[in-house]
Coordinates of N, CA and C in Angstrom, one line a residue:
Chain A
X1 N 91.5 70.7 100.3 CA 91.0 71.9 100.9 C 91.0 73.1 99.9
X2 N 90.6 74.2 100.3 CA 90.5 75.4 99.4 C 91.9 75.9 99.3
X3 N 92.3 76.2 98.0 CA 93.6 76.9 97.8 C 93.5 77.6 96.5
X4 N 94.2 78.7 96.4 CA 94.3 79.5 95.2 C 95.8 79.7 95.0
X5 N 96.3 79.3 93.9 CA 97.8 79.5 93.8 C 98.1 80.1 92.5
X6 N 99.3 80.7 92.4 CA 99.8 81.4 91.2 C 100.9 80.6 90.6
X7 N 101.0 80.5 89.3 CA 102.0 79.7 88.7 C 103.4 80.3 88.8
X8 N 103.6 81.6 88.6 CA 104.9 82.2 88.6 C 104.9 83.3 89.7
X9 N 106.0 83.3 90.5 CA 106.1 84.4 91.5 C 106.5 85.7 90.9
X10 N 107.2 85.8 89.8 CA 107.7 87.0 89.2 C 107.6 87.0 87.7
X11 N 107.1 88.0 87.2 CA 106.9 88.2 85.7 C 107.6 89.5 85.3
X12 N 108.5 89.4 84.4 CA 109.2 90.6 83.9 C 108.9 90.8 82.4
X13 N 108.4 92.0 82.1 CA 108.0 92.3 80.7 C 108.5 93.6 80.3
X14 N 108.6 93.8 79.0 CA 109.1 95.0 78.4 C 107.9 96.0 78.3
X15 N 108.1 97.2 78.6 CA 107.1 98.2 78.4 C 106.5 98.1 77.0
X16 N 105.2 98.1 77.0 CA 104.5 98.1 75.7 C 104.0 96.7 75.3
X17 N 104.7 95.7 75.9 CA 104.3 94.3 75.6 C 103.0 93.9 76.4
X18 N 102.4 92.8 76.0 CA 101.3 92.3 76.8 C 101.8 91.4 77.9
X19 N 101.0 91.4 79.0 CA 101.4 90.6 80.2 C 100.3 89.6 80.4
X20 N 100.6 88.4 80.8 CA 99.6 87.4 81.2 C 100.0 86.8 82.5
X21 N 99.2 86.9 83.5 CA 99.4 86.4 84.8 C 98.4 85.3 85.1
X22 N 98.9 84.1 85.5 CA 98.0 83.0 85.6 C 97.7 82.6 87.1
X23 N 96.6 81.9 87.3 CA 96.2 81.5 88.6 C 95.4 80.2 88.5
X24 N 95.7 79.3 89.5 CA 94.9 78.1 89.6 C 94.1 78.1 90.9
X25 N 92.9 77.6 90.8 CA 92.1 77.5 92.0 C 91.6 76.1 92.2
X26 N 91.3 75.7 93.4 CA 90.9 74.3 93.6 C 89.5 74.1 94.0
X27 N 88.8 75.2 94.4 CA 87.4 75.0 94.9 C 86.5 75.2 93.7
X28 N 86.0 74.1 93.2 CA 85.1 74.1 92.0 C 83.8 74.8 92.3
X29 N 83.5 74.9 93.5 CA 82.2 75.6 93.9 C 82.3 77.1 93.9
X30 N 83.5 77.6 93.8 CA 83.6 79.1 93.8 C 82.9 79.7 92.6
X31 N 82.1 80.7 92.8 CA 81.3 81.3 91.7 C 81.7 82.7 91.4
X32 N 82.8 83.2 92.0 CA 83.1 84.6 91.7 C 84.6 84.8 92.0
X33 N 85.3 85.4 91.0 CA 86.7 85.6 91.1 C 87.1 87.0 90.8
X34 N 88.2 87.4 91.5 CA 88.6 88.8 91.5 C 90.1 88.9 91.3
X35 N 90.5 89.8 90.5 CA 92.0 90.2 90.4 C 92.2 91.5 91.2
X36 N 93.2 91.5 92.0 CA 93.6 92.7 92.7 C 95.1 93.0 92.4
X37 N 95.3 94.3 92.5 CA 96.7 94.9 92.2 C 97.1 95.5 93.5
X38 N 98.3 95.2 94.0 CA 98.8 95.8 95.2 C 100.2 96.5 94.9
X39 N 100.2 97.8 95.0 CA 101.4 98.5 94.9 C 102.1 98.6 96.3
X40 N 103.4 98.8 96.3 CA 104.1 98.9 97.5 C 103.6 99.9 98.5
X41 N 103.3 99.4 99.7 CA 102.8 100.3 100.8 C 101.4 100.6 100.7
X42 N 100.6 99.9 99.8 CA 99.2 100.2 99.7 C 98.4 98.9 99.9
X43 N 97.1 99.0 100.0 CA 96.2 97.9 100.1 C 95.9 97.4 98.7
X44 N 95.4 96.1 98.7 CA 95.0 95.6 97.4 C 93.9 96.5 96.7
X45 N 94.0 96.6 95.4 CA 93.1 97.5 94.7 C 92.4 96.6 93.6
X46 N 91.1 96.7 93.6 CA 90.3 95.9 92.7 C 90.6 96.3 91.2
X47 N 90.8 95.2 90.4 CA 91.1 95.5 89.0 C 89.9 95.1 88.2
X48 N 89.5 93.8 88.3 CA 88.4 93.3 87.5 C 87.9 92.0 88.1
X49 N 86.7 91.7 87.9 CA 86.1 90.4 88.4 C 85.4 89.7 87.3
X50 N 85.1 88.4 87.6 CA 84.3 87.6 86.7 C 83.5 86.6 87.5
X51 N 82.3 86.3 87.0 CA 81.5 85.3 87.7 C 81.6 84.0 86.9
X52 N 81.2 83.0 87.6 CA 81.5 81.6 87.1 C 80.6 81.3 85.8
X53 N 79.6 82.1 85.6 CA 78.8 81.9 84.4 C 79.4 82.5 83.1
X54 N 80.6 83.1 83.3 CA 81.2 83.8 82.2 C 82.6 83.1 82.0
X55 N 83.2 83.2 80.8 CA 84.5 82.7 80.6 C 85.5 83.9 80.2
X56 N 84.9 85.0 79.9 CA 85.8 86.2 79.6 C 85.1 87.5 80.0
X57 N 86.0 88.4 80.4 CA 85.5 89.7 80.7 C 86.6 90.7 80.4
X58 N 86.2 91.8 79.8 CA 87.2 92.8 79.4 C 86.9 94.1 80.2
X59 N 88.1 94.7 80.5 CA 88.0 96.1 81.1 C 88.9 97.0 80.3
X60 N 89.3 98.0 80.9 CA 90.2 98.9 80.2 C 91.6 98.4 80.3
X61 N 92.1 97.9 79.2 CA 93.5 97.3 79.0 C 93.6 96.0 79.7
X62 N 92.6 95.5 80.4 CA 92.7 94.2 81.1 C 91.6 93.3 80.7
X63 N 92.0 92.0 80.6 CA 91.0 91.0 80.3 C 91.2 89.8 81.3
X64 N 90.1 89.3 81.8 CA 90.2 88.1 82.6 C 89.6 87.0 81.9
X65 N 90.2 85.8 81.9 CA 89.7 84.6 81.3 C 89.5 83.6 82.4
X66 N 88.4 82.9 82.3 CA 88.1 81.8 83.3 C 87.9 80.5 82.6
X67 N 88.7 79.5 83.0 CA 88.5 78.2 82.4 C 88.1 77.2 83.6
X68 N 86.8 77.0 83.7 CA 86.3 76.2 84.8 C 86.7 74.7 84.7
X69 N 86.9 74.3 83.5 CA 87.2 72.9 83.3 C 88.5 72.5 83.9
X70 N 89.5 73.4 83.8 CA 90.8 73.1 84.5 C 91.0 74.0 85.7
X71 N 90.0 74.8 86.1 CA 90.1 75.6 87.2 C 91.3 76.6 87.1
X72 N 91.2 77.4 86.1 CA 92.3 78.3 85.8 C 91.8 79.7 85.5
X73 N 92.5 80.6 86.0 CA 92.1 82.0 85.8 C 93.4 82.8 85.3
X74 N 93.2 83.7 84.4 CA 94.3 84.5 83.9 C 93.9 86.0 83.8
X75 N 94.9 86.8 83.9 CA 94.7 88.2 83.8 C 95.7 88.7 82.7
X76 N 95.1 89.3 81.7 CA 95.9 89.8 80.6 C 95.9 91.3 80.6
X77 N 97.1 91.9 80.6 CA 97.2 93.4 80.6 C 97.8 93.7 79.2
X78 N 97.1 94.5 78.5 CA 97.6 95.0 77.2 C 98.5 96.2 77.3
X79 N 99.5 96.2 76.4 CA 100.4 97.4 76.4 C 100.9 97.8 77.8
X80 N 101.6 96.9 78.4 CA 102.0 97.1 79.8 C 102.8 98.3 80.0
X81 N 102.4 99.1 81.1 CA 103.1 100.3 81.4 C 103.9 100.3 82.7
X82 N 104.8 101.2 82.9 CA 105.6 101.1 84.2 C 104.6 101.2 85.4
X83 N 103.5 101.9 85.3 CA 102.6 102.0 86.4 C 101.9 100.7 86.7
X84 N 102.0 99.7 85.8 CA 101.4 98.4 86.1 C 102.3 97.6 87.0
X85 N 103.5 98.0 87.3 CA 104.4 97.2 88.2 C 103.8 97.2 89.6
X86 N 103.6 95.9 90.0 CA 102.9 95.7 91.3 C 102.9 94.2 91.5
X87 N 102.3 93.8 92.6 CA 101.9 92.4 92.9 C 100.5 92.2 92.6
X88 N 100.2 91.2 91.8 CA 98.8 90.9 91.4 C 98.4 89.6 92.1
X89 N 97.2 89.7 92.7 CA 96.6 88.6 93.4 C 95.3 88.2 92.7
X90 N 95.1 86.9 92.5 CA 93.8 86.4 92.2 C 93.1 86.0 93.5
X91 N 91.8 86.0 93.5 CA 91.1 85.6 94.7 C 89.8 85.0 94.3
X92 N 89.4 83.9 95.0 CA 88.1 83.3 94.8 C 87.2 83.6 96.0
X93 N 85.9 83.8 95.7 CA 85.0 84.2 96.7 C 83.9 83.1 96.7
X94 N 83.9 82.3 97.7 CA 82.9 81.2 97.8 C 82.3 81.2 99.2
X95 N 82.1 82.5 99.7 CA 81.6 82.6 101.1 C 82.6 83.5 101.8
X96 N 83.9 83.4 101.5 CA 84.9 84.3 102.0 C 86.0 84.4 100.9
X97 N 86.7 85.4 101.0 CA 87.7 85.7 99.9 C 89.0 84.9 100.3
X98 N 89.5 84.1 99.3 CA 90.7 83.4 99.5 C 91.7 83.9 98.5
X99 N 92.8 84.4 98.9 CA 93.8 84.9 98.0 C 94.9 83.9 97.6
X100 N 95.4 84.1 96.4 CA 96.6 83.4 96.0 C 97.8 84.1 96.6
X101 N 99.0 83.6 96.3 CA 100.2 84.1 96.9 C 100.7 85.4 96.2
X102 N 100.3 85.6 95.0 CA 100.6 86.8 94.3 C 101.8 86.6 93.3
X103 N 101.7 87.4 92.3 CA 102.7 87.4 91.2 C 103.2 88.9 91.1
X104 N 104.5 89.0 91.2 CA 105.1 90.3 91.0 C 105.3 90.6 89.6
X105 N 104.8 91.7 89.1 CA 105.0 92.1 87.7 C 106.0 93.2 87.7
X106 N 107.1 93.0 86.9 CA 108.1 94.0 86.7 C 108.0 94.5 85.3
X107 N 107.9 95.8 85.1 CA 107.9 96.3 83.7 C 109.2 97.1 83.5
X108 N 109.9 96.6 82.4 CA 111.2 97.2 82.1 C 111.0 98.3 81.1
X109 N 111.6 99.5 81.3 CA 111.4 100.6 80.3 C 112.1 100.4 79.0
Chain B
X1 N 83.6 109.5 98.2 CA 83.9 108.7 99.4 C 85.4 108.6 99.6
X2 N 85.8 108.7 100.8 CA 87.2 108.6 101.1 C 87.8 107.2 101.0
X3 N 86.9 106.2 100.9 CA 87.4 104.8 100.9 C 87.5 104.3 102.4
X4 N 88.1 103.2 102.5 CA 88.2 102.6 103.8 C 89.4 103.3 104.5
X5 N 89.2 103.7 105.7 CA 90.2 104.5 106.5 C 90.7 103.6 107.6
X6 N 92.0 103.5 107.8 CA 92.6 102.8 108.8 C 93.6 103.7 109.6
X7 N 93.6 103.4 110.9 CA 94.6 104.1 111.7 C 95.1 103.2 112.9
X8 N 96.3 103.4 113.3 CA 97.4 104.2 112.7 C 97.9 103.5 111.4
X9 N 98.7 104.2 110.6 CA 99.3 103.6 109.5 C 100.5 102.8 109.9
X10 N 101.2 103.2 110.9 CA 102.3 102.4 111.4 C 102.2 102.4 112.9
X11 N 102.6 101.2 113.5 CA 102.6 101.0 114.9 C 103.8 100.2 115.3
X12 N 104.6 100.7 116.2 CA 105.7 100.0 116.7 C 105.5 99.9 118.2
X13 N 105.6 98.7 118.7 CA 105.3 98.5 120.1 C 106.2 97.4 120.6
X14 N 106.2 97.2 121.9 CA 107.1 96.2 122.5 C 106.2 95.0 122.9
X15 N 106.9 93.9 122.9 CA 106.2 92.6 123.2 C 105.5 92.8 124.6
X16 N 104.3 92.3 124.6 CA 103.5 92.3 125.8 C 102.5 93.5 125.9
X17 N 102.7 94.5 125.0 CA 101.8 95.6 125.1 C 100.6 95.3 124.3
X18 N 99.5 96.1 124.6 CA 98.3 96.0 123.9 C 98.3 96.9 122.7
X19 N 97.8 96.4 121.6 CA 97.7 97.1 120.3 C 96.3 97.2 119.9
X20 N 95.8 98.4 119.5 CA 94.5 98.5 118.9 C 94.6 99.2 117.5
X21 N 94.0 98.5 116.6 CA 94.0 99.0 115.2 C 92.5 99.4 114.9
X22 N 92.4 100.4 114.1 CA 91.1 101.0 113.9 C 90.7 101.0 112.4
X23 N 89.4 100.9 112.1 CA 89.0 100.9 110.8 C 87.6 101.6 110.6
X24 N 87.5 102.4 109.6 CA 86.2 103.0 109.2 C 85.9 102.5 107.8
X25 N 84.8 101.7 107.7 CA 84.5 101.2 106.3 C 83.9 102.3 105.5
X26 N 83.7 101.9 104.2 CA 83.0 102.8 103.3 C 81.5 102.9 103.7
X27 N 81.0 104.1 103.7 CA 79.6 104.3 104.2 C 78.7 103.5 103.3
X28 N 77.7 102.8 104.0 CA 76.8 102.0 103.3 C 77.1 100.6 103.1
X29 N 78.4 100.2 103.3 CA 78.8 98.8 103.2 C 78.4 98.1 104.4
X30 N 77.9 96.9 104.2 CA 77.3 96.0 105.3 C 78.3 95.0 105.8
X31 N 79.4 94.8 105.0 CA 80.4 93.8 105.4 C 81.7 94.5 105.7
X32 N 82.4 94.0 106.8 CA 83.7 94.5 107.1 C 84.6 93.3 107.4
X33 N 85.8 93.4 106.9 CA 86.7 92.3 107.0 C 88.1 92.8 107.6
X34 N 88.7 91.9 108.4 CA 90.1 92.2 108.8 C 91.0 91.1 108.3
X35 N 92.1 91.5 107.6 CA 93.0 90.6 107.1 C 94.4 90.9 107.7
X36 N 95.3 89.9 107.6 CA 96.7 90.1 108.0 C 97.5 89.6 106.8
X37 N 98.6 90.4 106.5 CA 99.4 90.0 105.4 C 100.9 89.9 105.9
X38 N 101.5 88.8 105.6 CA 102.9 88.5 105.9 C 103.5 87.9 104.6
X39 N 104.8 88.0 104.6 CA 105.5 87.4 103.4 C 105.3 85.9 103.4
X40 N 105.3 85.3 104.6 CA 105.3 83.8 104.7 C 103.9 83.3 104.3
X41 N 102.8 84.0 104.8 CA 101.5 83.4 104.7 C 100.6 84.2 103.7
X42 N 101.1 85.3 103.2 CA 100.2 86.0 102.3 C 99.1 86.7 103.0
X43 N 98.0 86.9 102.3 CA 96.8 87.6 102.9 C 95.9 86.5 103.5
X44 N 95.6 86.7 104.8 CA 94.8 85.8 105.5 C 93.6 86.6 106.1
X45 N 92.4 86.0 105.9 CA 91.2 86.6 106.5 C 91.2 86.2 108.0
X46 N 91.1 87.2 108.9 CA 91.0 87.0 110.3 C 89.6 86.8 110.8
X47 N 88.7 87.8 110.4 CA 87.4 87.8 110.9 C 86.6 88.7 109.9
X48 N 85.2 88.5 109.8 CA 84.4 89.4 109.1 C 83.1 89.6 109.8
X49 N 82.5 90.8 109.6 CA 81.3 91.2 110.2 C 80.2 91.5 109.1
X50 N 79.0 91.2 109.5 CA 77.9 91.6 108.6 C 76.9 92.4 109.5
X51 N 76.6 93.6 109.1 CA 75.7 94.4 109.9 C 76.2 94.5 111.4
X52 N 77.4 94.6 111.5 CA 78.1 94.8 112.8 C 78.2 93.5 113.7
X53 N 77.7 92.4 113.1 CA 77.7 91.2 113.9 C 78.9 90.3 113.3
X54 N 79.7 89.8 114.2 CA 80.8 88.9 113.7 C 80.2 87.6 113.2
X55 N 80.6 87.2 112.0 CA 80.0 86.1 111.3 C 81.0 84.9 111.3
X56 N 82.3 85.2 111.0 CA 83.3 84.1 110.9 C 84.6 84.6 111.5
X57 N 84.9 84.1 112.7 CA 86.2 84.5 113.3 C 87.2 83.3 113.3
X58 N 87.0 82.4 112.4 CA 87.8 81.2 112.4 C 89.3 81.5 112.1
X59 N 89.5 82.6 111.5 CA 90.9 83.0 111.1 C 91.7 83.7 112.2
X60 N 91.0 84.0 113.3 CA 91.7 84.7 114.4 C 92.7 83.7 115.0
X61 N 93.9 84.1 115.0 CA 95.0 83.1 115.4 C 94.8 82.6 116.8
X62 N 94.5 83.4 117.8 CA 94.4 82.9 119.1 C 93.6 83.9 120.0
X63 N 93.4 83.6 121.2 CA 92.6 84.4 122.1 C 93.2 85.8 122.3
X64 N 94.5 86.0 122.0 CA 95.1 87.3 122.2 C 94.5 88.3 121.2
X65 N 93.8 87.8 120.2 CA 93.2 88.7 119.2 C 91.7 88.8 119.4
X66 N 91.2 90.0 119.3 CA 89.8 90.2 119.4 C 89.4 91.4 118.5
X67 N 88.2 91.3 118.0 CA 87.7 92.4 117.1 C 86.3 92.7 117.5
X68 N 86.0 94.0 117.4 CA 84.6 94.5 117.7 C 84.2 95.5 116.6
X69 N 82.9 95.6 116.5 CA 82.3 96.6 115.6 C 81.1 97.2 116.3
X70 N 81.3 98.2 117.1 CA 80.2 98.8 117.9 C 79.1 99.5 117.1
X71 N 79.5 99.9 115.8 CA 78.5 100.5 115.0 C 78.9 100.4 113.5
X72 N 78.1 100.8 112.6 CA 78.3 100.6 111.2 C 79.5 101.3 110.6
X73 N 80.1 102.3 111.4 CA 81.2 103.1 110.8 C 82.5 102.9 111.5
X74 N 82.6 101.9 112.4 CA 83.8 101.8 113.2 C 84.1 100.3 113.6
X75 N 85.3 99.9 113.5 CA 85.7 98.6 114.0 C 87.1 98.6 114.6
X76 N 87.4 97.8 115.5 CA 88.7 97.7 116.1 C 89.2 96.2 116.1
X77 N 90.5 96.1 115.9 CA 91.1 94.8 116.1 C 92.2 95.0 117.2
X78 N 92.1 94.2 118.2 CA 92.9 94.4 119.4 C 93.8 93.1 119.6
X79 N 95.0 93.4 119.9 CA 96.0 92.3 120.2 C 96.5 92.5 121.6
X80 N 96.3 91.6 122.5 CA 96.7 91.8 123.9 C 97.0 90.4 124.5
X81 N 98.2 90.1 124.9 CA 99.4 90.9 124.7 C 100.0 90.6 123.3
X82 N 100.7 91.6 122.8 CA 101.3 91.4 121.5 C 102.6 90.7 121.6
X83 N 102.9 90.0 120.5 CA 104.1 89.2 120.4 C 104.8 89.5 119.1
X84 N 106.2 89.3 119.0 CA 106.9 89.6 117.8 C 106.3 89.0 116.5
X85 N 105.8 87.8 116.7 CA 105.2 87.1 115.5 C 103.9 87.7 115.0
X86 N 103.4 88.7 115.7 CA 102.2 89.4 115.3 C 102.6 90.5 114.3
X87 N 103.9 90.7 114.1 CA 104.3 91.7 113.2 C 103.8 91.4 111.8
X88 N 103.1 92.4 111.2 CA 102.5 92.1 109.9 C 101.9 93.4 109.4
X89 N 101.3 93.4 108.2 CA 100.4 94.5 107.8 C 99.0 94.0 108.0
X90 N 98.2 94.8 108.6 CA 96.8 94.5 108.9 C 95.9 95.3 108.0
X91 N 95.1 94.7 107.2 CA 94.1 95.4 106.4 C 92.7 95.2 106.8
X92 N 92.0 96.3 106.6 CA 90.5 96.3 106.8 C 89.9 96.5 105.4
X93 N 88.8 95.8 105.1 CA 88.2 95.9 103.9 C 86.7 95.9 104.1
X94 N 85.9 96.5 103.2 CA 84.5 96.5 103.3 C 83.8 96.2 102.0
X95 N 82.6 95.7 102.0 CA 81.9 95.5 100.8 C 80.4 95.6 101.1
X96 N 79.6 95.7 100.0 CA 78.2 96.0 100.2 C 77.3 94.8 99.9
X97 N 76.3 94.7 100.6 CA 75.1 93.8 100.3 C 75.5 92.3 100.3
X98 N 76.1 91.9 99.1 CA 76.2 90.5 98.9 C 77.7 90.0 99.1
X99 N 77.9 89.1 99.9 CA 79.3 88.6 100.2 C 79.9 88.0 98.9
X100 N 79.1 87.2 98.2 CA 79.7 86.4 97.1 C 79.7 87.1 95.8
X101 N 79.1 88.2 95.7 CA 79.0 88.9 94.4 C 79.5 90.3 94.4
X102 N 80.0 90.8 95.4 CA 80.6 92.1 95.5 C 82.0 92.1 95.9
X103 N 82.8 92.9 95.2 CA 84.2 92.9 95.6 C 84.4 93.7 96.9
X104 N 85.5 93.5 97.5 CA 85.9 94.1 98.7 C 86.9 95.3 98.4
X105 N 86.7 96.3 99.1 CA 87.6 97.5 99.0 C 88.4 97.6 100.2
X106 N 89.7 97.7 100.0 CA 90.7 97.6 101.1 C 91.2 99.0 101.5
X107 N 91.5 99.1 102.8 CA 92.1 100.3 103.3 C 93.6 100.2 103.0
X108 N 94.3 101.2 103.4 CA 95.8 101.3 103.2 C 96.6 100.4 104.1
X109 N 96.0 99.9 105.1 CA 96.7 99.0 106.0 C 97.4 99.6 107.2
X110 N 97.6 98.9 108.2 CA 98.4 99.3 109.4 C 99.6 98.3 109.5
X111 N 100.8 98.9 109.4 CA 102.0 98.1 109.5 C 102.4 98.0 111.0
X112 N 102.3 96.8 111.5 CA 102.6 96.6 113.0 C 103.9 95.9 113.1
X113 N 104.7 96.5 114.0 CA 106.0 95.9 114.3 C 106.0 95.7 115.8
X114 N 106.2 94.5 116.3 CA 106.3 94.2 117.7 C 107.7 93.8 118.0
X115 N 108.4 94.6 118.8 CA 109.8 94.3 119.1 C 110.0 93.4 120.3

């Protein structure tokens, strides 16, 4: 069945370091993937997306990598800042949005 | 644009009472989604509308849950009667035009507590 899962529930990094959050998906027919950031008490907020015809997309301090061969998605955050502390969800959209369980990113000052 | 607007932000009610959650999507968005978030189950899609018409309600847990979208700028999610296990954060989201190629924008959520 469809499932999107995250490898690590919590990631702790030092301020200024790079962060990598990983995600596995199972529906090979999914053609669109999204990363969301959710801060405490708020709704998920769009960070970056990528379509299945791409393997990399860059935004401001963030990069998403897509490996369709192994059905793996990652989010890289450069120079992690305290404001990046949140729960990060990957989601696949193949007709409806299916979210992974989320990874908590903790940034240590 | 103010983004997706949800009300109330917090709701505390007693078991058996009717609860109505409200959502105003982003103007011009054709799709509206209702999600539920719990620690145990994460984010779950309950139902979504396209042009005010319910398209997929397979995520609605049971008949106690109902959703309506009387016009393009308003939707409700109703629980009657409410039960303690309905306690969760309920999110409304909207997106434009294409379901598969456009991201969804989420509201701030309604935190529901059923005692």
